[in-house]
Coordinates of C-alpha atoms in Angstrom, one line a residue:
X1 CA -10.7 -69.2 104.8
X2 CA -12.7 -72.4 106.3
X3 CA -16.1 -71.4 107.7
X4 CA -14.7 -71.6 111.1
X5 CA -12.2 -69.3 110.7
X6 CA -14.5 -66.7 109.1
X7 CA -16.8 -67.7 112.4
X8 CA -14.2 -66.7 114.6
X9 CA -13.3 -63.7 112.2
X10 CA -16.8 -62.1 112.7
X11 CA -18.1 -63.0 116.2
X12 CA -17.6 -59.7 118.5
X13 CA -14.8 -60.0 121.2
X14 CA -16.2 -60.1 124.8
X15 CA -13.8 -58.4 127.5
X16 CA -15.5 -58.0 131.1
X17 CA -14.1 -55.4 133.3
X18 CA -15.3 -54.1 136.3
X19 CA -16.3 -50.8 134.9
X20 CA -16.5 -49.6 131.4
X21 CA -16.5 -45.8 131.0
X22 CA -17.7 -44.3 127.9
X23 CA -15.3 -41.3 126.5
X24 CA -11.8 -40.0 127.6
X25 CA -12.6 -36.2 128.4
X26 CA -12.3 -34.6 132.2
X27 CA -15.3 -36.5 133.5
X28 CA -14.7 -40.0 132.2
X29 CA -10.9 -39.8 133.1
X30 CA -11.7 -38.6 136.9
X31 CA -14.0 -41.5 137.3
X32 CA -11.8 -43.8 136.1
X33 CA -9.1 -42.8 137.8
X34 CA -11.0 -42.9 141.1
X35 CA -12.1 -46.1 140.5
X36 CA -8.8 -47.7 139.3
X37 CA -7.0 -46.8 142.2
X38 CA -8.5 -48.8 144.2
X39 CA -7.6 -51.8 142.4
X40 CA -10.6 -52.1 139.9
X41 CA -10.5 -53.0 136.0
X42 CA -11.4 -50.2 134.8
X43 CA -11.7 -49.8 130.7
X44 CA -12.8 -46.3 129.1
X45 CA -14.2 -47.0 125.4
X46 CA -12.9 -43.1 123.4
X47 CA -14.4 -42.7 119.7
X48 CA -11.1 -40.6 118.8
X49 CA -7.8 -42.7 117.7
X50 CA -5.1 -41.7 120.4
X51 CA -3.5 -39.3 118.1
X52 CA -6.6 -37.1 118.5
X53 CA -8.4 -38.5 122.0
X54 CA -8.5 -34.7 124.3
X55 CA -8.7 -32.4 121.3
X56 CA -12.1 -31.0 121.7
X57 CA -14.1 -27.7 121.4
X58 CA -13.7 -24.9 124.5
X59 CA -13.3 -21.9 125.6
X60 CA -9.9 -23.1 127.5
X61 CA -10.9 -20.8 130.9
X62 CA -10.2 -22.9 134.1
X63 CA -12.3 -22.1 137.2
X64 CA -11.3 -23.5 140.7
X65 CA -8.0 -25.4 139.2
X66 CA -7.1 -25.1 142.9
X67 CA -9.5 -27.3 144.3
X68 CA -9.5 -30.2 141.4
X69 CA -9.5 -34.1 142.9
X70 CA -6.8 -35.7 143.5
X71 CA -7.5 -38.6 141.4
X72 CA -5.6 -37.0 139.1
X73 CA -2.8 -34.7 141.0
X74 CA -3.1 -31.0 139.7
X75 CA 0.8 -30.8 139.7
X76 CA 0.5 -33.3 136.2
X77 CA -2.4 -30.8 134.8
X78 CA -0.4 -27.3 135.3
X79 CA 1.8 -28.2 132.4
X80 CA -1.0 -27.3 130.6
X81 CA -1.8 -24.0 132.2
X82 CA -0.4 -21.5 129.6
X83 CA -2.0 -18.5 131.6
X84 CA -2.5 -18.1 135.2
X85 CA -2.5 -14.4 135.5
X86 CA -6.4 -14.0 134.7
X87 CA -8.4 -13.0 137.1
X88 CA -11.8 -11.2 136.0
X89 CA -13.6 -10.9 133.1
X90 CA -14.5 -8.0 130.8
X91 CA -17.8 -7.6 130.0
X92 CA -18.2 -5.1 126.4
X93 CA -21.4 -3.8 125.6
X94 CA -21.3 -1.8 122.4
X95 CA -25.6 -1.2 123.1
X96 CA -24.1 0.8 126.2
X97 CA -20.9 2.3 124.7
X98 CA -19.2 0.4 128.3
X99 CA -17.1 -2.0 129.5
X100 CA -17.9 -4.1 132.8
X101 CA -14.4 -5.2 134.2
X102 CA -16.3 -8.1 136.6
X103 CA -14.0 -10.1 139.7
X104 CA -14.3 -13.1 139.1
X105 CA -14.2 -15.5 142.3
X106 CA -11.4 -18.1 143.2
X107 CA -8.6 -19.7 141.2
X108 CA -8.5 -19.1 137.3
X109 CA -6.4 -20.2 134.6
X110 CA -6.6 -20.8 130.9
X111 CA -5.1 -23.5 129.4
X112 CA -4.4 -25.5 126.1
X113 CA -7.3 -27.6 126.3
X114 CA -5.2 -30.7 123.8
X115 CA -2.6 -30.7 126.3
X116 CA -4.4 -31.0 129.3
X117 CA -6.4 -33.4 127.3
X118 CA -3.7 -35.5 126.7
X119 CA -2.6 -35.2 130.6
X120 CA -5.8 -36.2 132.1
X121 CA -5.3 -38.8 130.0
X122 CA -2.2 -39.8 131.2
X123 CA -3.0 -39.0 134.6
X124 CA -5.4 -41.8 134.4
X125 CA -3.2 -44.8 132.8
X126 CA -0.7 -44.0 135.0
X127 CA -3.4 -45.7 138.1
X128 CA -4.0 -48.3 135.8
X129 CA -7.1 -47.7 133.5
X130 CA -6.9 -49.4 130.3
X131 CA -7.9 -46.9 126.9
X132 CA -9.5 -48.4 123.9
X133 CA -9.2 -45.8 121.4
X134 CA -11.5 -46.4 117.7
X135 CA -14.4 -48.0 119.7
X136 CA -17.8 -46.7 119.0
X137 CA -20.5 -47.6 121.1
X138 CA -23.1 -49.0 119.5
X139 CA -25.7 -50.4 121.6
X140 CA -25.9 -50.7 125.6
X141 CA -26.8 -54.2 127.4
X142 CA -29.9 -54.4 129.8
X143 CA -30.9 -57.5 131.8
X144 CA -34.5 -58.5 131.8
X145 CA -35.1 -56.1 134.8
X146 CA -33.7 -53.7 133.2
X147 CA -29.8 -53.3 134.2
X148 CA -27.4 -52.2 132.4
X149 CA -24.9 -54.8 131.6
X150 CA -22.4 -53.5 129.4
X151 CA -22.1 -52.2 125.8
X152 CA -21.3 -53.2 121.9
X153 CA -18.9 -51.3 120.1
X154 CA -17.0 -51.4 117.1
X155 CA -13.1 -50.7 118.0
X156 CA -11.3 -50.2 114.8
X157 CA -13.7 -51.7 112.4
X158 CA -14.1 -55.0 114.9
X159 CA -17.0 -55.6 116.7
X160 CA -16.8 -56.0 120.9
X161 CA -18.7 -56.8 123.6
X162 CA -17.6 -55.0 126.7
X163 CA -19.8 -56.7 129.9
X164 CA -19.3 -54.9 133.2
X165 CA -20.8 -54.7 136.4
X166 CA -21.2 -50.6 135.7
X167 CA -21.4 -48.8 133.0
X168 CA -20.0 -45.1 133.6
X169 CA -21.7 -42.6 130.5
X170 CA -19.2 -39.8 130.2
X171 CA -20.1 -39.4 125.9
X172 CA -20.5 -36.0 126.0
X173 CA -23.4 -33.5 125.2
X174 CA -26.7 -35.4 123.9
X175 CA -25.2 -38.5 124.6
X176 CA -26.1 -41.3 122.2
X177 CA -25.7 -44.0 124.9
X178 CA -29.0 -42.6 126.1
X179 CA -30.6 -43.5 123.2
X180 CA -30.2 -46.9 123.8
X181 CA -31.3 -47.4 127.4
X182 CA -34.7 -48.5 128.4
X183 CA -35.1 -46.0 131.7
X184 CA -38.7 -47.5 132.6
X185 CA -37.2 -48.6 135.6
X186 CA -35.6 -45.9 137.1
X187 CA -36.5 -42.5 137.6
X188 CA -33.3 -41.2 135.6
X189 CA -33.8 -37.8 134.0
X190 CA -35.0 -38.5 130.4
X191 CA -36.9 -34.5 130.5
X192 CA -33.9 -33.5 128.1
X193 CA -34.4 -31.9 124.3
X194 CA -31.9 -30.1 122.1
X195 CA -32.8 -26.9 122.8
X196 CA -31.5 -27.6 126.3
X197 CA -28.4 -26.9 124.7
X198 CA -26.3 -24.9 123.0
X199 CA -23.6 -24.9 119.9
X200 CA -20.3 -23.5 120.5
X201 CA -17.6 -23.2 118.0
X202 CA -13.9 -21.3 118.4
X203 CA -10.8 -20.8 116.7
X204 CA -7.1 -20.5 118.2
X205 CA -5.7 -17.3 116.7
X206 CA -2.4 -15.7 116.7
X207 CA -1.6 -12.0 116.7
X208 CA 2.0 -9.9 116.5
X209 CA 1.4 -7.9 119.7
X210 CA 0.5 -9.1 122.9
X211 CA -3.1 -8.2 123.6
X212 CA -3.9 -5.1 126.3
X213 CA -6.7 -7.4 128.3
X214 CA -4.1 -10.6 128.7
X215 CA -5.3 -10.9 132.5
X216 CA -8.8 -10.8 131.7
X217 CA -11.8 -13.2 130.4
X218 CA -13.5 -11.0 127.4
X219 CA -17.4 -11.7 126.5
X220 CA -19.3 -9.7 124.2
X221 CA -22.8 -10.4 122.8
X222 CA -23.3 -11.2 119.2
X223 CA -25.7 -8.9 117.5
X224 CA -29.0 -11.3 118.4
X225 CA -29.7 -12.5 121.5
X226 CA -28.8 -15.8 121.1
X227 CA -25.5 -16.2 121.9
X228 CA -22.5 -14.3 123.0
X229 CA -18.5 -13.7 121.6
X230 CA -15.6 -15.0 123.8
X231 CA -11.6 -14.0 123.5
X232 CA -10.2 -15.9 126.3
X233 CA -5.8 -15.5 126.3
X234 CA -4.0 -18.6 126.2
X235 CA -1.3 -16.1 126.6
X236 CA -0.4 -12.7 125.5
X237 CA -0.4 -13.7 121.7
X238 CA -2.6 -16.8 121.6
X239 CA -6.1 -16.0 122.1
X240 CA -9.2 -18.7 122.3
X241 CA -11.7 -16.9 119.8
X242 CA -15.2 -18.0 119.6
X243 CA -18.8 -17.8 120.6
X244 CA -21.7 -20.0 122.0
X245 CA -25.3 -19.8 120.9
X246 CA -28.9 -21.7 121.1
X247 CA -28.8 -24.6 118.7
X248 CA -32.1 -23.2 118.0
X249 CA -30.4 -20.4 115.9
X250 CA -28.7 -20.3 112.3
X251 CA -25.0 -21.7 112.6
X252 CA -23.4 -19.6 109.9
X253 CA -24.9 -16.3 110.5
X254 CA -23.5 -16.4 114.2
X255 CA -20.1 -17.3 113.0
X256 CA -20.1 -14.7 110.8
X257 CA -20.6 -12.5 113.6
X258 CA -17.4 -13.7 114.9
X259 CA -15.6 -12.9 112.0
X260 CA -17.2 -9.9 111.8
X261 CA -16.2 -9.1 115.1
X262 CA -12.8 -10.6 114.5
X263 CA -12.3 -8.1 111.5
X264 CA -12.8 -4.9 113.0
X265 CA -10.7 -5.1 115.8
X266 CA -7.2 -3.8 115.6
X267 CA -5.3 -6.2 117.8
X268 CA -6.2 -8.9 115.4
X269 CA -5.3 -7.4 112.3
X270 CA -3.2 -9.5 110.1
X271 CA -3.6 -12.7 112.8
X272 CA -3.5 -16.3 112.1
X273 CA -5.9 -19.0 112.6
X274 CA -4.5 -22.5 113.7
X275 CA -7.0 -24.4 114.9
X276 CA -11.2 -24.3 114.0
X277 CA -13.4 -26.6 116.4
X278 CA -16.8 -27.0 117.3
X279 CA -18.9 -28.7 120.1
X280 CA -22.2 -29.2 121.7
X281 CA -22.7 -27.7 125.4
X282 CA -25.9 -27.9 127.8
X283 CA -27.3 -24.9 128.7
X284 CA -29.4 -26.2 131.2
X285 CA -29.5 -27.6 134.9
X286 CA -28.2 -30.8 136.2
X287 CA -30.4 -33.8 135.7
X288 CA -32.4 -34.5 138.2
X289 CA -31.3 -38.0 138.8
X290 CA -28.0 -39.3 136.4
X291 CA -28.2 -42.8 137.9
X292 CA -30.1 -45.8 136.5
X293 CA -29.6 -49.8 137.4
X294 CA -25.7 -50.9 136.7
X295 CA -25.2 -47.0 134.9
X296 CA -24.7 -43.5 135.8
X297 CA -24.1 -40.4 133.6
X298 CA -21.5 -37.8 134.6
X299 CA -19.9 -34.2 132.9
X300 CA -21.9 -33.4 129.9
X301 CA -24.2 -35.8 129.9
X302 CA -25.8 -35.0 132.8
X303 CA -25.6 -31.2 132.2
X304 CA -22.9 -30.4 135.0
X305 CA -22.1 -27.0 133.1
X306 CA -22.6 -23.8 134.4
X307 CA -25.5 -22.6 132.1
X308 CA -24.8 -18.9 132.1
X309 CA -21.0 -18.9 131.5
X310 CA -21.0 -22.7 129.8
X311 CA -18.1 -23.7 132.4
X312 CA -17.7 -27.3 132.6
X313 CA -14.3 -28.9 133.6
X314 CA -14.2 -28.6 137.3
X315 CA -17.7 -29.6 137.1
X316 CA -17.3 -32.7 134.9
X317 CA -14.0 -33.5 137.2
X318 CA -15.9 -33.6 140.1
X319 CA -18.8 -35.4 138.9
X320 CA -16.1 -37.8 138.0
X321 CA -15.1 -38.4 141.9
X322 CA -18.5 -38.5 143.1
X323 CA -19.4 -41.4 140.7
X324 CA -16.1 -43.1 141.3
X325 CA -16.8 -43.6 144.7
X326 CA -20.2 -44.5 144.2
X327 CA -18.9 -47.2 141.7
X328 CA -16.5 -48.1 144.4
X329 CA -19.4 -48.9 147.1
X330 CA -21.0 -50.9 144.5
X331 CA -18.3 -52.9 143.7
X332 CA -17.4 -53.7 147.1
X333 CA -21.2 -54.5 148.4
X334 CA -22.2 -56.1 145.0
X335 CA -25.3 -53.8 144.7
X336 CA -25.6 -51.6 141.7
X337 CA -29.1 -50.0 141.8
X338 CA -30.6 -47.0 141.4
X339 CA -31.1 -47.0 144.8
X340 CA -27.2 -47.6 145.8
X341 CA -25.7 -45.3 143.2
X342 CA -27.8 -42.7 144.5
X343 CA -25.4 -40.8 146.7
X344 CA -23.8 -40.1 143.6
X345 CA -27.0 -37.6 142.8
X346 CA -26.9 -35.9 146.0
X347 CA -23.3 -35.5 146.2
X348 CA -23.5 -33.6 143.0
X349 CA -26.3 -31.3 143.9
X350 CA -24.8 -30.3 147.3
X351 CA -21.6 -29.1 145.3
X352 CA -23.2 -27.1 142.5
X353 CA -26.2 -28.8 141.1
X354 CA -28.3 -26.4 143.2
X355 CA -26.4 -23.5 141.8
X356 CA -26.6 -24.4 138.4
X357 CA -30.2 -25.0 138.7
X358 CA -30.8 -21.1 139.9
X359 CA -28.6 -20.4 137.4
X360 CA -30.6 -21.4 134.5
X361 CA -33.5 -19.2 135.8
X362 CA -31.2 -16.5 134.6
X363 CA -30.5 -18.1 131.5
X364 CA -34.6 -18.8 131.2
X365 CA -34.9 -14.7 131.8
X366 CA -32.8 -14.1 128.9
X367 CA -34.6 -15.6 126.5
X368 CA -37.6 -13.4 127.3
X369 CA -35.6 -10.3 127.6
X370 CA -34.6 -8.1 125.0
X371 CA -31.1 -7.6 124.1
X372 CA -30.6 -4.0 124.6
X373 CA -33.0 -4.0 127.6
X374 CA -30.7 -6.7 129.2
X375 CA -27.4 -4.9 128.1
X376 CA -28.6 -2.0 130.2
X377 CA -29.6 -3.9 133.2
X378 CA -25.8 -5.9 133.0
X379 CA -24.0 -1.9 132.7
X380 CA -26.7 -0.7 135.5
X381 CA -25.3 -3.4 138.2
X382 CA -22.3 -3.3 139.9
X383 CA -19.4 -5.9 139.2
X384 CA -19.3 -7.3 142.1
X385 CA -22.9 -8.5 142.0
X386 CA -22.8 -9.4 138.5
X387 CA -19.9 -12.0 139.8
X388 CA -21.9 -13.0 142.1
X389 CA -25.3 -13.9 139.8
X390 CA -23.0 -15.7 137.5
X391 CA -21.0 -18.0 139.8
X392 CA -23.3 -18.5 142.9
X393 CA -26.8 -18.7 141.4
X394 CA -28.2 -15.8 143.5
X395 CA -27.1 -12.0 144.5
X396 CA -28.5 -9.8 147.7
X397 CA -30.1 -7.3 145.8
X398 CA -31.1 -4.9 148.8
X399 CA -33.5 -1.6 148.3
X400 CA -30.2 0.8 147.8
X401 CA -29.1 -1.1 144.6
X402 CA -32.3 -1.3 143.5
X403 CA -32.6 2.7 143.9
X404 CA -28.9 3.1 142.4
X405 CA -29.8 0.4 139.5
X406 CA -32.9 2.1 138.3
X407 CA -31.2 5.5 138.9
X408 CA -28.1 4.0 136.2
X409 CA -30.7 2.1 133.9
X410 CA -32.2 4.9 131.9
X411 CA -35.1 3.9 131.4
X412 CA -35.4 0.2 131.8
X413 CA -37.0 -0.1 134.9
X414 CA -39.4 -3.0 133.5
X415 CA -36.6 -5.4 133.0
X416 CA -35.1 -4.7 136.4
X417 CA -38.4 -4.8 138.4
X418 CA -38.4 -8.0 136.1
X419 CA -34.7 -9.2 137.4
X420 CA -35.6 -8.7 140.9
X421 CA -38.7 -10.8 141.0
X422 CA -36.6 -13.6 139.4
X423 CA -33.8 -13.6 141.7
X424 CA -36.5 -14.3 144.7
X425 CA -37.3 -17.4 142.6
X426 CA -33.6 -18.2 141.9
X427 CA -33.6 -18.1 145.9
X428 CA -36.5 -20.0 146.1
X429 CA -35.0 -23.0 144.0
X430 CA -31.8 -22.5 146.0
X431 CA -33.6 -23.5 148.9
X432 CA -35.5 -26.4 147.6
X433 CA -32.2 -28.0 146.2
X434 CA -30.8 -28.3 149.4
X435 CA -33.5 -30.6 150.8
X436 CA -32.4 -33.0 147.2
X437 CA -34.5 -36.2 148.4
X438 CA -31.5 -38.7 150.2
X439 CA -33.6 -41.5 147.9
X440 CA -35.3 -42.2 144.7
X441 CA -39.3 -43.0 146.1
X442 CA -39.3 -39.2 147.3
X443 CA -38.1 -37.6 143.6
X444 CA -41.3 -37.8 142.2
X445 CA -42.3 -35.2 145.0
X446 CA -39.6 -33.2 145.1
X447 CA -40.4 -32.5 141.5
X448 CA -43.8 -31.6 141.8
X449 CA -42.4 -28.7 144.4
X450 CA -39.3 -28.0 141.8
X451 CA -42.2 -27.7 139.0
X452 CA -44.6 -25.7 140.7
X453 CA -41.6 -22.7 141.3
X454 CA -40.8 -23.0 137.6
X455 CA -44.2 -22.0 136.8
X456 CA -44.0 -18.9 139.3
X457 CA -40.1 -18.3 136.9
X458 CA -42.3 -18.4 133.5
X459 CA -45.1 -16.5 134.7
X460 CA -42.1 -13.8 136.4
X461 CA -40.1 -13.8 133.1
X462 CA -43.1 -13.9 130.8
X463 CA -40.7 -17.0 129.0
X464 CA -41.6 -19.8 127.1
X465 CA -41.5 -23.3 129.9
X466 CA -38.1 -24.8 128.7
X467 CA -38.8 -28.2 130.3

């Protein structure tokens, strides 16, 4: 080979899209498909080879699959809906000898998480979006004021160069692309730690009979505080088995409690395991900004889960459209700063970011309650208003349930007193989301007021400050 030839052999491939999107899950696909149909290049960079791209760790529950965008139409997504007849979960708590059966509000499914994987996927190339699968990112491109310009990665053992006008970050959970960008100039939300997040690991298991609880979600807490067991049906037979817990905690000794769990109950005697996965979740609230210069950050890595039930697709899908059409509005005015991206931010917290920030002040109570004390509060409250805590962030806890709660609680008045005191700052928080600055200069501010309730949460809780 002539030294030009080995030149050309080793210098990175430049391609220059409109917009490059970094990983093919719900979020990235949503954008990209927003973004493509309006006639954009749009190019999303997925680690996985195609054989593999949408087979990742979850619990496979749906919520609000009737409300998705229609970047992607719902009717190519219900293909993989293997069980629509769900519609409440099933709270066990073996420290009460109960079982809460919980409503559980709006349109639920569960679904085979590969499958609609593959058909978000689809759903997307179908509007045009071009799918590099084997690329690994391995840096991100800033300008001297600090935009970003693109991304190197390494697709199939090559290295590229992938310049774009935006960079979309849909990498998941910790996402490395954030290690890479200089945020000096930009007041994008860089407060973020592992133990904002948790593990989660689950198994697809197969059983003889069809399972008694096939219309319900089942959670059970593992035998520490940490985390919590899940059996969601895929359908009568196929059951999502797992758990999620701190990554703060011991892996293995959690899992066991899974199999523990797994072992002594008789519908799953003599079942078979097909599939073993794990994942990363955030267990946290939104970020408070997900925009930067020429990049924004959407699904997972900008914490658009539902931090008390670890919920993320609708989230992620949504997040998707919102940063779409802020990419679109870029585009067409040729201004990609913080400053024009920024609808993006509010968009988000008007949907749910506000309830997923007052629902991590319940998540922040949990970690300074103890387990038993909690598991009587959860069999002391009615269903309804458990549903309502853990899907809109706050519950009208009147002086009647609070009579009937301590009357039910046997003993563990402290932790309700406790409960009630934090939903007022749950409420409070509530509030203060909804007046989300409409521009970066006022952020700063709006922390300082955010900051100043999460001191009145720690001091309610007694909790250690999680941010």
């Amino acid at each position: 080979m002539s030294t030009q030839e080995q030149s050309a052999a080793t210098t990175p491939k430049t391609q220059s899209p409109d917009v490059v999107v970094v990983g093919a899950g719900t979020a990235g696909c949503y954008a990209a498909a927003t973004i493509a149909r309006e006639g954009y290049d749009v190019v999303i960079l997925e680690r996985k080879p195609e054989s593999e791209a949408g087979h990742i760790a979850c619990g496979d529950a749906l919520k609000g699959a009737d409300s998705f965008p229609e970047a992607i139409p719902k009717s190519k997504l219900e293909p993989a809906f293997t069980n629509t007849d769900v519609d409440h979960g099933r709270f066990e708590i073996p420290q009460e000898d109960t079982v809460l059966e919980i409503p559980i509000p709006g349109e639920l499914a569960v679904i085979d998480r590969w499958e609609y994987g593959r058909r978000i996927i689809d759903g997307a190339d179908d509007v045009g979006v071009d799918f590099h699968y084997d690329t690994v990112v391995k840096n991100v491109l800033q300008d001297d004021d600090g935009r970003v310009t693109g991304v190197e990665a390494i697709r199939a053992g090559d290295p590229r160069t992938y310049e774009a006008d935006i960079v979309i970050d849909a990498a998941g959970s910790l996402s490395v692309l954030q290690d890479h960008v200089d945020f000096s100039a930009s007041s994008f939300d860089t407060n973020v730690n592992y133990t904002h997040f948790c593990s989660a690991y689950r198994e697809i298991v197969h059983v003889d009979e069809p399972v008694e609880w096939d219309d319900a979600l089942v959670f059970k807490p593992t035998e520490r505080a940490a985390g919590y067991l899940w059996y969601f049906p895929r359908t009568e037979t196929e059951i999502n088995a797992g758990l999620g817990f701190q990554m703060t905690e011991e892996p293995m000794k959690l899992v066991d409690d899974l199999k523990r769990d797994l072992e002594t109950r008789p519908e799953f005697r003599d079942a078979e395991v097909e599939d073993k996965l794990g994942a990363a979740l955030p267990t946290r609230r939104p970020y408070d900004s997900a925009v930067h210069p020429g990049y924004m950050a959407i699904g997972d890595a900008a914490g658009h889960v539902n931090p008390t039930t670890g919920g993320g697709i609708a989230g992620a899908a949504y997040g998707g459209k919102y940063a779409g059409e802020a990419a679109i509005e870029a585009l067409e005015t040729g201004d990609v700063s913080e400053k024009a991206l920024w609808e993006y931010n509010e968009r988000v917290m008007d949907h749910f970011g506000a309830r997923y920030a007052a629902l991590d002040v319940y998540n922040i109570l949990s970690t300074a309650v103890d387990v038993d004390d909690l598991m009587g509060l959860l069999a002391a409250m009615p269903g309804e208003k458990l549903a309502e805590a853990l899907y809109s962030g706050s519950t009208s806890i009147g002086p009647k349930l609070a009579a009937e709660s301590l009357l039910n609680s046997r003993g563990h008045w402290g932790t309700i007193w406790t409960l009630f005191q934090t939903k007022r700052r749950a409420d409070d928080l509530l509030e203060l989301y909804e007046g989300y600055p409409h521009h970066p200069a006022a952020l700063e501010h709006w922390q300082q007021r955010r900051d100043d309730i999460m001191e009145q949460v720690y001091e309610t809780t007694g909790a250690e400050p999680k941010y």
